[in-house]
XYZ file of C-alpha atoms in Angstrom:
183
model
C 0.000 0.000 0.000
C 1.499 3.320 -1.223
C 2.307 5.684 1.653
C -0.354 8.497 1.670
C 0.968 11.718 2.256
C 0.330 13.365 5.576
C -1.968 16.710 5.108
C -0.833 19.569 7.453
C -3.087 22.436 7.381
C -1.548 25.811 7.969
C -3.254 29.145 8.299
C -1.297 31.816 6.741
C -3.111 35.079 7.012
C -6.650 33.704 6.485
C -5.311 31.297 3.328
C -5.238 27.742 4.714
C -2.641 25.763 3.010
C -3.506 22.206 2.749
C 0.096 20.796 2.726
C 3.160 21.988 4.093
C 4.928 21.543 0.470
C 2.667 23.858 -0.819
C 3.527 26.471 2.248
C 6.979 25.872 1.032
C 6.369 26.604 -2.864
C 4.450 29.760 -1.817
C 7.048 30.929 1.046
C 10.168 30.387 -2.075
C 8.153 32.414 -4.421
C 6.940 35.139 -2.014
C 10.775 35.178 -1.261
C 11.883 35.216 -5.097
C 9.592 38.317 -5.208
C 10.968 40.009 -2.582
C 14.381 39.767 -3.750
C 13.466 41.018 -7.151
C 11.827 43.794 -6.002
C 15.128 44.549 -3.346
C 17.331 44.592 -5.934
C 15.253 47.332 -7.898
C 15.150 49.701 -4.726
C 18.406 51.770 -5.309
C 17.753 51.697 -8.731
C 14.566 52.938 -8.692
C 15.127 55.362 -6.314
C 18.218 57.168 -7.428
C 17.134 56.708 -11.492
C 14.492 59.439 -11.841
C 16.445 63.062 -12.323
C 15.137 66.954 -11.963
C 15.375 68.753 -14.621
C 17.134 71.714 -12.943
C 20.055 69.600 -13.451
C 20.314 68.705 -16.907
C 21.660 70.433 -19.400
C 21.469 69.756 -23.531
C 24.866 69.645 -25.019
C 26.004 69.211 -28.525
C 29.114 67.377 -30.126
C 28.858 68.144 -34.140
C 25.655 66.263 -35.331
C 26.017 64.441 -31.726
C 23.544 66.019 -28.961
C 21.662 64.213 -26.056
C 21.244 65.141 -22.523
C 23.515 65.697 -19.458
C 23.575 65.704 -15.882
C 25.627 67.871 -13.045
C 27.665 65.167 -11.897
C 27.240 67.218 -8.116
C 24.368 66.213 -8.253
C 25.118 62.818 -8.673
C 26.800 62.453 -5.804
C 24.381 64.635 -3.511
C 21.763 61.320 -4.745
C 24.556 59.277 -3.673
C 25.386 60.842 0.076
C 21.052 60.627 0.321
C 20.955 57.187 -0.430
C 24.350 55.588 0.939
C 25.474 58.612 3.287
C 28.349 60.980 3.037
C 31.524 59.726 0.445
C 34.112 57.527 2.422
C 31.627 56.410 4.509
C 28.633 55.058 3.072
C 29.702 55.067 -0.745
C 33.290 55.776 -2.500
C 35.163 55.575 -4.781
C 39.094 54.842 -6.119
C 40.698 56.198 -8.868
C 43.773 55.098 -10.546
C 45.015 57.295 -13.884
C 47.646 56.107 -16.950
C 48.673 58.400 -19.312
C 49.114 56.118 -22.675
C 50.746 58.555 -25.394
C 51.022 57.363 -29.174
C 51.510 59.881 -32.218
C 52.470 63.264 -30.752
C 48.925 62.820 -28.367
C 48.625 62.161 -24.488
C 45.856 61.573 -22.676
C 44.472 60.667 -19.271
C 42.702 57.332 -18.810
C 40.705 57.944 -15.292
C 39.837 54.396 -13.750
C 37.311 54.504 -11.232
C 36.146 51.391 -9.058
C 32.949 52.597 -6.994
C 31.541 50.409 -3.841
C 28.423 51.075 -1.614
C 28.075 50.571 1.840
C 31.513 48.382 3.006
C 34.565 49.694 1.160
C 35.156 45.815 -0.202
C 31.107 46.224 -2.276
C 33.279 46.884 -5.134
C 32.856 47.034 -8.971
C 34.819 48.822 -11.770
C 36.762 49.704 -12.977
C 35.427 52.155 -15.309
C 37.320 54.524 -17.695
C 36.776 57.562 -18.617
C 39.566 59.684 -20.818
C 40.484 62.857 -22.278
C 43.494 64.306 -24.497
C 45.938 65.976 -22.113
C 48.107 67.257 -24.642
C 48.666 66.767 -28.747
C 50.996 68.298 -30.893
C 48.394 70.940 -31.945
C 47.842 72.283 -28.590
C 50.118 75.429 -27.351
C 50.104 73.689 -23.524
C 48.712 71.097 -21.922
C 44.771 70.711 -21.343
C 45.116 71.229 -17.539
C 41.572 70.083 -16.635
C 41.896 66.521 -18.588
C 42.388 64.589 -15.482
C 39.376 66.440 -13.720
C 37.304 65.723 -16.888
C 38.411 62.227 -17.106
C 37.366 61.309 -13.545
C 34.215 62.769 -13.554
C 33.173 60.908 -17.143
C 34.009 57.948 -15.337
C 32.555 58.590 -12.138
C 28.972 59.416 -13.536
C 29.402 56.265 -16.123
C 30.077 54.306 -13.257
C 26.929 55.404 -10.855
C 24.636 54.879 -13.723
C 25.657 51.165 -13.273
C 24.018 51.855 -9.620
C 20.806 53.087 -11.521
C 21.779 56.999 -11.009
C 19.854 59.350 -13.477
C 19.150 56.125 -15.414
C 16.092 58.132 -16.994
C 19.607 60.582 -18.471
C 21.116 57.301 -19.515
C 17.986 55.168 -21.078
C 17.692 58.451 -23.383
C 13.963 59.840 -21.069
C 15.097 63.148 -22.144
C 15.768 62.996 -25.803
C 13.052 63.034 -28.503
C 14.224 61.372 -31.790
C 15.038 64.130 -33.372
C 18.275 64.763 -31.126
C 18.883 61.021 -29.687
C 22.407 59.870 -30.856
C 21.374 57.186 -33.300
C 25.311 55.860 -33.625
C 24.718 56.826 -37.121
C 26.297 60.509 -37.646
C 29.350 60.954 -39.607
C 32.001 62.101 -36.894
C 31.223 58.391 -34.952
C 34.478 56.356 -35.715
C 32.602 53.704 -34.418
């Protein structure tokens, strides 16, 4: 005689359960849930942006939206608290040089919360010097860090709305077809 299986019943706010497997398979995907919706929090909470803090700019035919990277670390310090503490971030530059040209390679690994919550790095660059120049771009290291910086917290979900293109129509989106795109 085939063993019959034992019926538990379990009250679980006014649902009665009729086996304890079937608990179980409820409890794992209530769980699921629940993790799928934690790992959505910071990004839904730092990805919407205020417009006060975006700006259009314009490369050639190239033109989408920007935002203060200040700001992007103000969202940070809200969410995470102040830098060094709750969130941070290391930087490490090189300065590759190849035909007359220098330029500054900014790599920047970000973490959250514990200082070893790490991920990067990410690079951001700019030309420091090239033979056309009459000195040195003395900002290209500032620039550098803070392309990588805000490339980097957009990983996080920061001003994702910036990033997923929210706040360019058609007409102006980057299309990765213009002329001056070597890519």
């Amino acid at each position: 005689m085939p063993d019959k299986k034992k019926s538990t019943e379990i009250n679980l706010g006014g649902l009665i359960l009729q086996e304890e497997s079937e608990y179980q398979r409820e409890k794992a995907e209530h769980d699921k849930l629940m993790k799928r919706k934690a790992h959505m929090d910071v990004w839904n909470s730092l990805a919407p942006s205020e417009l006060k803090y975006l700006k259009k700019v314009s490369f050639g035919q190239r033109s989408f939206t920007s935002i203060d990277p200040q700001y992007q670390i103000m969202k940070m310090t809200k969410m995470f608290g102040p830098v060094g503490v709750g969130w941070g971030y290391n930087v490490e530059y090189d300065y590759p040089s190849a035909n007359d040209m220098i330029l500054i390679v900014a790599k920047v690994t970000i973490w959250t919360e514990l200082p070893e919550n790490t991920f990067g790095p990410i690079a951001g660059s700019r030309t420091f010097w090239h033979k056309d120049m009459k000195r040195p771009a003395e900002d290209a290291g500032k620039m550098a860090l803070t392309d990588a910086l805000t490339k980097g917290l957009s990983h996080l979900g920061c001003d994702a709305d910036v990033f997923l293109g929210k706040h360019d129509n058609k007409h102006n989106a980057d299309n990765g077809k213009t002329d001056n795109n070597p890519f």
